[in-house]
Each structure stands twice: as structure tokens, then as C-alpha cells.
Coordinates of C-alpha atoms in Angstrom, one line a residue:
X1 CA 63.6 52.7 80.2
X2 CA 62.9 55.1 83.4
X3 CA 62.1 52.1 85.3
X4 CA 64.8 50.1 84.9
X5 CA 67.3 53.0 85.2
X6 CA 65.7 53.9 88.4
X7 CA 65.8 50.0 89.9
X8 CA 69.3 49.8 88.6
X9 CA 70.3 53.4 90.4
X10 CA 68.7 52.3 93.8
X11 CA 70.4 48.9 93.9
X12 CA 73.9 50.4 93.3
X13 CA 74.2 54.1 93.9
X14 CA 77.2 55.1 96.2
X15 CA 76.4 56.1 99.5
X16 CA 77.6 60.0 98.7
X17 CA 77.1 62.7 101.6
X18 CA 74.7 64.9 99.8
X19 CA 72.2 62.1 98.8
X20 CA 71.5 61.4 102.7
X21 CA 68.5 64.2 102.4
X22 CA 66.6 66.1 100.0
X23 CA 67.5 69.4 101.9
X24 CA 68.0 72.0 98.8
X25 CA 70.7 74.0 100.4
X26 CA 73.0 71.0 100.6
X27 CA 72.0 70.0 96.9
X28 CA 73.2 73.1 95.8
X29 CA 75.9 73.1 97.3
X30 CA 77.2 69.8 95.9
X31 CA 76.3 70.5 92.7
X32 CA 77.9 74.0 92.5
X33 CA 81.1 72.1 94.1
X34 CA 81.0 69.4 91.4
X35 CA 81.6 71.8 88.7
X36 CA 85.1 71.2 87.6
X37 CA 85.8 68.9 90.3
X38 CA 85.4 65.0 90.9
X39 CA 83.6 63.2 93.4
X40 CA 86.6 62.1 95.4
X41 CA 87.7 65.4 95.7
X42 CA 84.4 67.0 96.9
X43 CA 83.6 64.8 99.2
X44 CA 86.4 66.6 101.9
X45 CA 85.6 69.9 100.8
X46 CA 81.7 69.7 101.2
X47 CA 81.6 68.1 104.3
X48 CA 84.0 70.8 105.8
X49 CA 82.1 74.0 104.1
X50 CA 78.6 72.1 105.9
X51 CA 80.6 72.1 109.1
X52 CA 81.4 75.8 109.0
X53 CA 78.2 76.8 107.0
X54 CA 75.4 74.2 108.6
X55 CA 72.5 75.9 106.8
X56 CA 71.7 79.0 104.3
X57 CA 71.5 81.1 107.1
X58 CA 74.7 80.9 108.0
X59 CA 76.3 81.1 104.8
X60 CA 74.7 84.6 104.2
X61 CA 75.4 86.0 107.8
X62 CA 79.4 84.6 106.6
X63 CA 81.7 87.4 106.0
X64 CA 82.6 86.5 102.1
X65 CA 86.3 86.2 103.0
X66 CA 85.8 83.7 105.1
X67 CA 83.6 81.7 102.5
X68 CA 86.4 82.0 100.3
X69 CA 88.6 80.5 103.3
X70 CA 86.6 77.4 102.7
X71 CA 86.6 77.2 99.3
X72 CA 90.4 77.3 99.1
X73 CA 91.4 74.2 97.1
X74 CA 88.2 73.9 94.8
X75 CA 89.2 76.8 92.1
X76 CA 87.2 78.9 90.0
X77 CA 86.7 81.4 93.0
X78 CA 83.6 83.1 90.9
X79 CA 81.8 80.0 92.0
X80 CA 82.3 81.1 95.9
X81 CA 81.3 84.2 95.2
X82 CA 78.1 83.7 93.6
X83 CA 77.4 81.1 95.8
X84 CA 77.5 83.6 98.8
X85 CA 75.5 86.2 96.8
X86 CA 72.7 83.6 96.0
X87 CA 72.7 82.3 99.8
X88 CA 71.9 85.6 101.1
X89 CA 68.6 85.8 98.1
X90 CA 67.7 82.9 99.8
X91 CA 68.0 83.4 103.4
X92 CA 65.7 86.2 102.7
X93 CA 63.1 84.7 99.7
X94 CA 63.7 81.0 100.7
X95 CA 64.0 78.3 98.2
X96 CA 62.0 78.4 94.9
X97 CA 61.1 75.2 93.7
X98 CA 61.2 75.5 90.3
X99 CA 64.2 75.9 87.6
X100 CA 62.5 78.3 85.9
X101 CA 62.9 80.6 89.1
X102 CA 66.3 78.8 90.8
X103 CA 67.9 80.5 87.8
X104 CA 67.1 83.8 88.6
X105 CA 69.7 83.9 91.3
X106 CA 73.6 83.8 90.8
X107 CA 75.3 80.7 89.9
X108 CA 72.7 78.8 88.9
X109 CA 72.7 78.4 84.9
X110 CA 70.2 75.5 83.6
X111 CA 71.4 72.7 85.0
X112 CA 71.9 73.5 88.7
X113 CA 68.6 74.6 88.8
X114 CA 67.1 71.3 86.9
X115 CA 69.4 69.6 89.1
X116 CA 68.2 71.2 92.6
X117 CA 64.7 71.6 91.6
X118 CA 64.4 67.7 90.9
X119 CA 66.6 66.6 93.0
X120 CA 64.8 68.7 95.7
X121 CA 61.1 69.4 95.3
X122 CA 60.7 66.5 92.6
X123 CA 60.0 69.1 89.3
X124 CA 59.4 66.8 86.3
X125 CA 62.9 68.5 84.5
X126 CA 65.1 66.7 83.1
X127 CA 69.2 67.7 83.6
X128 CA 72.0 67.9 81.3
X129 CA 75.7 67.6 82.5
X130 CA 78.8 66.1 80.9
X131 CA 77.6 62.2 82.0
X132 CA 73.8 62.8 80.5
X133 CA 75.1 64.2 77.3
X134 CA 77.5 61.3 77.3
X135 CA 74.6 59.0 78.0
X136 CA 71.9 60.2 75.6
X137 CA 74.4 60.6 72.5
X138 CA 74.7 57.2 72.6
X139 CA 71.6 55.3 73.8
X140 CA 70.2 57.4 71.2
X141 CA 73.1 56.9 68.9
X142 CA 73.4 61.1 68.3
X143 CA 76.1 62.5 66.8
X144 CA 74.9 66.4 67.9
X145 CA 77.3 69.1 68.4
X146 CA 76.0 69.3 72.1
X147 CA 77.7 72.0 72.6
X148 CA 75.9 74.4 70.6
X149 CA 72.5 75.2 71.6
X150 CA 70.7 73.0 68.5
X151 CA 72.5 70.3 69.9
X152 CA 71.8 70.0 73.1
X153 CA 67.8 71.0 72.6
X154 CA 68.1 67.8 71.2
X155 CA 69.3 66.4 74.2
X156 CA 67.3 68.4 76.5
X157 CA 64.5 66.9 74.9
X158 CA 65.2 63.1 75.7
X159 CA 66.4 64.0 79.1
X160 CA 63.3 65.8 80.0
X161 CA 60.8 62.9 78.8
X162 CA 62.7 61.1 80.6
X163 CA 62.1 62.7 83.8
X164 CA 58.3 62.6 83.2
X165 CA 58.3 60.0 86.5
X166 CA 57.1 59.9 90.3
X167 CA 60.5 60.5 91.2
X168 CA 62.7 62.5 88.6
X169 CA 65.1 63.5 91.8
X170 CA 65.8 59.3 91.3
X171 CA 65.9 59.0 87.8
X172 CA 68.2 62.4 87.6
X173 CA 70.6 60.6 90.1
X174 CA 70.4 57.7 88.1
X175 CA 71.5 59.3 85.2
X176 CA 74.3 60.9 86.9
X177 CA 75.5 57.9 88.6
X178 CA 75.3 55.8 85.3
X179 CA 77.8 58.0 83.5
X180 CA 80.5 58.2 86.7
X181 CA 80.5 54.8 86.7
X182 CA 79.6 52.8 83.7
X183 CA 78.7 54.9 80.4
X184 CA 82.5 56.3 81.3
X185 CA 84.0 58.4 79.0
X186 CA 86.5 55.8 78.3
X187 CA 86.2 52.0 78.2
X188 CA 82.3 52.1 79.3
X189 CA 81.6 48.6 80.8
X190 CA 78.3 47.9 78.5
X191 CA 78.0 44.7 79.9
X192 CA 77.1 45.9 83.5
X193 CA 74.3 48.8 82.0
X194 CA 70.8 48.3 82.6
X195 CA 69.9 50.5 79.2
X196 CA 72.5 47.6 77.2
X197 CA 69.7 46.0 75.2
X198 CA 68.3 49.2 74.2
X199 CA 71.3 51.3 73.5
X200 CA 71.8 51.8 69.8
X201 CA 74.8 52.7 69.5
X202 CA 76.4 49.8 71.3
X203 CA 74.0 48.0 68.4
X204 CA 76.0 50.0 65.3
X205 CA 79.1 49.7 67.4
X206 CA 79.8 53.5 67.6
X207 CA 79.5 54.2 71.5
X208 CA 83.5 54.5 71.8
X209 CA 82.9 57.6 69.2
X210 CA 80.0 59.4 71.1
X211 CA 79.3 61.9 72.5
X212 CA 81.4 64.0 69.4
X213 CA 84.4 65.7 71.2
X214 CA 84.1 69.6 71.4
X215 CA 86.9 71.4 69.3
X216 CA 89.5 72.5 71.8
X217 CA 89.6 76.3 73.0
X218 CA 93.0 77.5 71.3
X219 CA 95.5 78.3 75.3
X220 CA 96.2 81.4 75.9
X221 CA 99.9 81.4 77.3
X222 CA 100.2 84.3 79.3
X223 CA 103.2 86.3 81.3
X224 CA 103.0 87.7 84.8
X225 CA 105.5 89.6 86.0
X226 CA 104.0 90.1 90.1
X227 CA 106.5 92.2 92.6
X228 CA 106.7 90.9 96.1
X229 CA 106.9 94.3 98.2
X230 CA 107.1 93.2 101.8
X231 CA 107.3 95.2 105.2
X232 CA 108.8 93.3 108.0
X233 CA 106.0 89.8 108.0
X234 CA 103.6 92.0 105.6
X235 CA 103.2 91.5 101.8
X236 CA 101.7 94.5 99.1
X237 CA 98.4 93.1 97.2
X238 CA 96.2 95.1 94.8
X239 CA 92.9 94.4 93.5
X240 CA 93.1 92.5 90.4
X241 CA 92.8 95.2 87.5
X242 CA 94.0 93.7 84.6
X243 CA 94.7 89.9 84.6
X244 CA 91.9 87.8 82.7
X245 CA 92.3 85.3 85.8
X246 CA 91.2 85.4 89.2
X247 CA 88.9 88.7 88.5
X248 CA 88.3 91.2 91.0
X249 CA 90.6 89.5 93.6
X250 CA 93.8 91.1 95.6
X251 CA 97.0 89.9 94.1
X252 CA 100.2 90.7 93.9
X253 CA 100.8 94.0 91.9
X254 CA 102.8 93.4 88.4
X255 CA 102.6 93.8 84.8
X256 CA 100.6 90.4 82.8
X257 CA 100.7 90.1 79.3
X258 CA 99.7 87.9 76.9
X259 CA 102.2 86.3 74.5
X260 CA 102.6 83.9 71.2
X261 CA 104.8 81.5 72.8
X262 CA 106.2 80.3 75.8
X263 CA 109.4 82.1 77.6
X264 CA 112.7 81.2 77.6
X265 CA 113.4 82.2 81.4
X266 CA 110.3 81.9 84.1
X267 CA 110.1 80.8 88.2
X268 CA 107.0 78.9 87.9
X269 CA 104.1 77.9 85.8
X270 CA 100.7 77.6 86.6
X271 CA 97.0 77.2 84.8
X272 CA 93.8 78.0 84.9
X273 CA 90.9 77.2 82.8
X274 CA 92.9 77.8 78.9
X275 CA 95.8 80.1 80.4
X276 CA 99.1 78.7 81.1
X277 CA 100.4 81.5 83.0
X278 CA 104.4 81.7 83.5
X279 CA 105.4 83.6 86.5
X280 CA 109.0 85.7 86.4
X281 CA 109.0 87.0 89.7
X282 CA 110.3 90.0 91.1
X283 CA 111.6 91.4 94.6
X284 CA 110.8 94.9 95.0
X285 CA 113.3 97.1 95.9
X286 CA 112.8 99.8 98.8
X287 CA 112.2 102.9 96.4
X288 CA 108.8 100.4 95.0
X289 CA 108.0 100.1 98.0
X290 CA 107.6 104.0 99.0
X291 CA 106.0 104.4 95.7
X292 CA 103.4 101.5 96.7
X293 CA 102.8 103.5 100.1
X294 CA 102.0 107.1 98.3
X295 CA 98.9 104.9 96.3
X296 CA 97.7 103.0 99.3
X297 CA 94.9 105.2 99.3
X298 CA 94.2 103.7 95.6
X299 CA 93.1 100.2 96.6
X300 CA 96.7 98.6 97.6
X301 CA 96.0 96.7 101.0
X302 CA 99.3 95.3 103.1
X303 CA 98.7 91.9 104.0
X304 CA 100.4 89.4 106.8
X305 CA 101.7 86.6 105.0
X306 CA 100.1 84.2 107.4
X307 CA 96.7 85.7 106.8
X308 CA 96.9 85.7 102.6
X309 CA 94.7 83.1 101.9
X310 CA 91.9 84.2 104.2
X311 CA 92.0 87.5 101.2
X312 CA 92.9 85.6 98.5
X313 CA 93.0 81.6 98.7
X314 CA 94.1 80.4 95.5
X315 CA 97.3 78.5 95.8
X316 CA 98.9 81.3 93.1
X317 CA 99.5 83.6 95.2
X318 CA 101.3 80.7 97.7
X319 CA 103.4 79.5 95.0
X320 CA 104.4 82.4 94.3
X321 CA 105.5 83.4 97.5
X322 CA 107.3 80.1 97.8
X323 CA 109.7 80.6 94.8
X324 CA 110.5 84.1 96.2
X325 CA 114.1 84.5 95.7
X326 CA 116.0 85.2 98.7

């Protein structure tokens, strides 16, 4: 089955950016991009963040606002900031080459580091993402609850005999590639897949029922309440102390709270991850805005407008800021 995988992956893999080398620093970079985020859309941001950030070096000598500069777009900030933390481990240990160790360092949970140390230094681990799971549940014909951790030992399993090959950083690929493109989430072209006379559950006819469907996290709706204090071109942020989204971050100060159903009056509405966050937004007046001075000293910065997303790029803050009432 590895064999014909492989042949099939080497006759019809796309020609993506990070496959051009086996350099470890740009694997994991790619893969810590492609969490959450298709192809297509990497693509743009990867080959700008290699531009600014050509090697691990430079990522680690980066002041971390400016890494966050060039994540602005991708989401899911914590990624960014792990990703700076675990460049500057390696700048100063190097690369490990095996999982076991990559996941030592922050960010890099069991599949990253089976991803880089295959893809990378060729270790004989098998990976594990959302198109392998797809995959093996239904060559295999499993109906596991993959996301629970008997469920996807069972998977691990088959995906790491699997990778028992001269080239698991191929067969890994191939894996990958076979799930973005044919064994597809919906409507899988069977026809075209090299594993279609061996695939059992295109035999019982259950493949359009596999892998089983996680139950859905129940949203949280949320309500955020941020005051815009400005000064002349300069806007009041404070460091996230309360919100259950963007952690740790400068934002706009406000009360949030969470709520059993959606408001009848809001500016905006935004989400992220399970929260559906509705935004009622609010102009300080002057007499906020001497209180806000008196606690500057207690972690409340005064940022120009122009320079926001170099301290805080997610596009919340900016649409916030563009439904500012006049």
C-alpha cells in the first residue's frame, strides 16, 4: 500500500513552496501555518514571513511584535507566539531530529513534530492530521471516535506502520496530499485513488459516513462592551485581563461578558474559535479618559492608530475602530 501511495504522490503532488527542500525551519513553519488555515491561503502568508524571517536565526533575533506584524491575517495569535518562543530554543540547541524531542519545545504537540521530524530528518513516524484520520477511517473502514485518545491510538497505529519506509517524509506527504485532493471530506473522487481496490469501506459502501463527525463544541456568545479613549491620533489599549479571546494581548479596555443569547442592539459581530462575540461600542468621554491617565502606570499603553496592528494585529481591534461612531 506504501508503494503505490508513494508512486501515486510523486507523479501528482502540487508544486507547494515548502516542499522545494527538506530544510526543518521552513517545514515548521508551514505546518504551524496550516493549522486552521488552507493551502491557498498560506501560500501568501508563508512566503512573506520567509522573506522577513529567511532562517531561525532571524526569527529569534525578531522583536516579537514584529513577528506578530507578519502573522496578521492567519489568527490564532498563540500560534505566533509560540512559534517565536520555540525559534529562539532553536537558534540556540538547533534542530532535534526526533518527535519525541521536537515536542519538547512550544507549539509543537504530536503531529508537528511527526510531521517535521519525517518530513525533515526521515524518522520512521507516522502523522495524524484531519486528512489521515479521514483517510485511515475509511481504507480501514473505522468507525473510532478519533477524537478521543482510544481512537486515535487506533489510528496512530496504522499511520505509523505505514511510515515504516525509505522515505516516510514521501509517504507522510502522500498522505497529506491524498486527503486535500481526493479522499475529500465531501464528494471523494474514489475513482482517481491509488488505495481504490483496497479501500474497504468504498467495498461496504460507507466512505461518505467516515471518519464519524466529532459532536460540536456548544458556542459561547459573548458581549464586549470596549471604550475607544483617544488623544489627538492616539488610541487607550490594556492588556487583555479578562476576555477568554485573544489572551495576554493589548486591546481596547471594556467590560466582556458572557451571555445565554444573542443581543437585541450590537455594532458588529465577530468570531473566534466557538465565541461569537457582539461588539456595543463605546466613545469615551473626557472624564474616562483622565481616569485612564491616573492608571497608566497599571499596564494601559496609548497607542497611534496607524501603528495598532504592529501591538495587536488581529483585525478586531480594526473593525472595531472602523464602526467607531462619530
Amino acid at each position: 500500500m506504501s508503494d503505490a501511495l508513494t508512486s501515486w504522490y510523486l507523479e501528482n503532488r502540487r508544486p507547494l513552496p515548502w516542499r522545494a527542500s527538506q530544510d526543518p525551519y521552513r517545514i515548521w513553519i508551514s505546518e504551524i501555518m496550516l493549522q486552521q488555515t488552507t493551502v491557498q491561503a498560506v501560500i501568501p502568508y508563508y512566503e512573506r514571513f520567509l522573506k522577513a524571517f529567511p532562517t531561525v536565526k532571524d526569527l529569534a533575533q525578531a522583536p516579537l511584535e514584529k513577528v506578530l506584524e507578519m502573522w496578521s491575517g492567519l489568527g490564532y495569535y498563540s500560534r505566533a507566539r509560540n512559534l517565536h518562543k520555540a525559534a529562539q530554543l532553536f537558534a540556540e540547541k538547533g534542530f532535534p531530529k526526533t518527535a519525541a524531542e521536537l515536542t519538547e519545545f512550544p507549539g509543537l504537540g504530536p503531529y508537528t513534530s511527526r510531521a517535521v521530524s519525517s518530513i525533515a530528518f526521515e524518522e520512521k513516524v507516522g502523522v495524524l492530521d484531519g486528512n489521515v484520520i479521514r483517510i485511515l477511517s475509511r481504507v480501514h473502514n473505522l468507525a473510532v471516535e478519533h477524537w478521543k485518545p482510544a481512537g486515535r491510538d487506533v489510528l496512530q497505529t496504522h499511520a505509523d506502520a505505514l511510515a515504516q519506509v525509505d522515505k516516510p517524509s514521501d509517504l507522510n506527504q502522500a498522505m497529506m496530499e491524498l486527503g486535500a485532493t481526493v479522499c475529500t471530506t465531501h464528494s471523494p473522487t474514489c475513482l482517481l485513488c491509488p488505495w481504490k481496490t483496497s479501500c474497504k469501506s468504498l467495498e461496504a459502501n460507507t466512505h461518505q459516513t467516515l471518519p464519524l463527525k466529532k459532536p460540536r463544541a456548544e458556542g459561547e456568545i459573548w458581549v464586549w462592551q470596549p471604550e475607544i479613549m483617544m488623544q489627538k491620533n492616539r488610541v487607550a489599549l490594556v492588556q487583555n485581563p479578562d476576555m477568554p479571546f485573544l489572551k495576554g494581548q493589548w486591546v481596547f479596555p471594556g467590560k466582556i461578558s458572557r451571555v445565554k443569547k444573542k443581543p437585541e442592539t450590537f455594532d458588529l459581530k465577530h468570531g473566534i474559535t466557538h465565541h461569537d462575540i457582539y461588539i456595543q461600542i463605546k466613545k469615551a468621554s473626557a472624564k474616562e479618559r483622565q481616569k485612564l491617565d491616573v492608571q497608566t502606570a497599571k499596564g494601559v499603553q496609548w497607542c497611534e492608530v496607524g501603528s495598532l496592528s504592529s501591538v495587536n494585529p488581529s483585525i478586531l481591534l480594526k473593525k472595531v475602530l472602523s464602526h467607531l461612531p462619530s
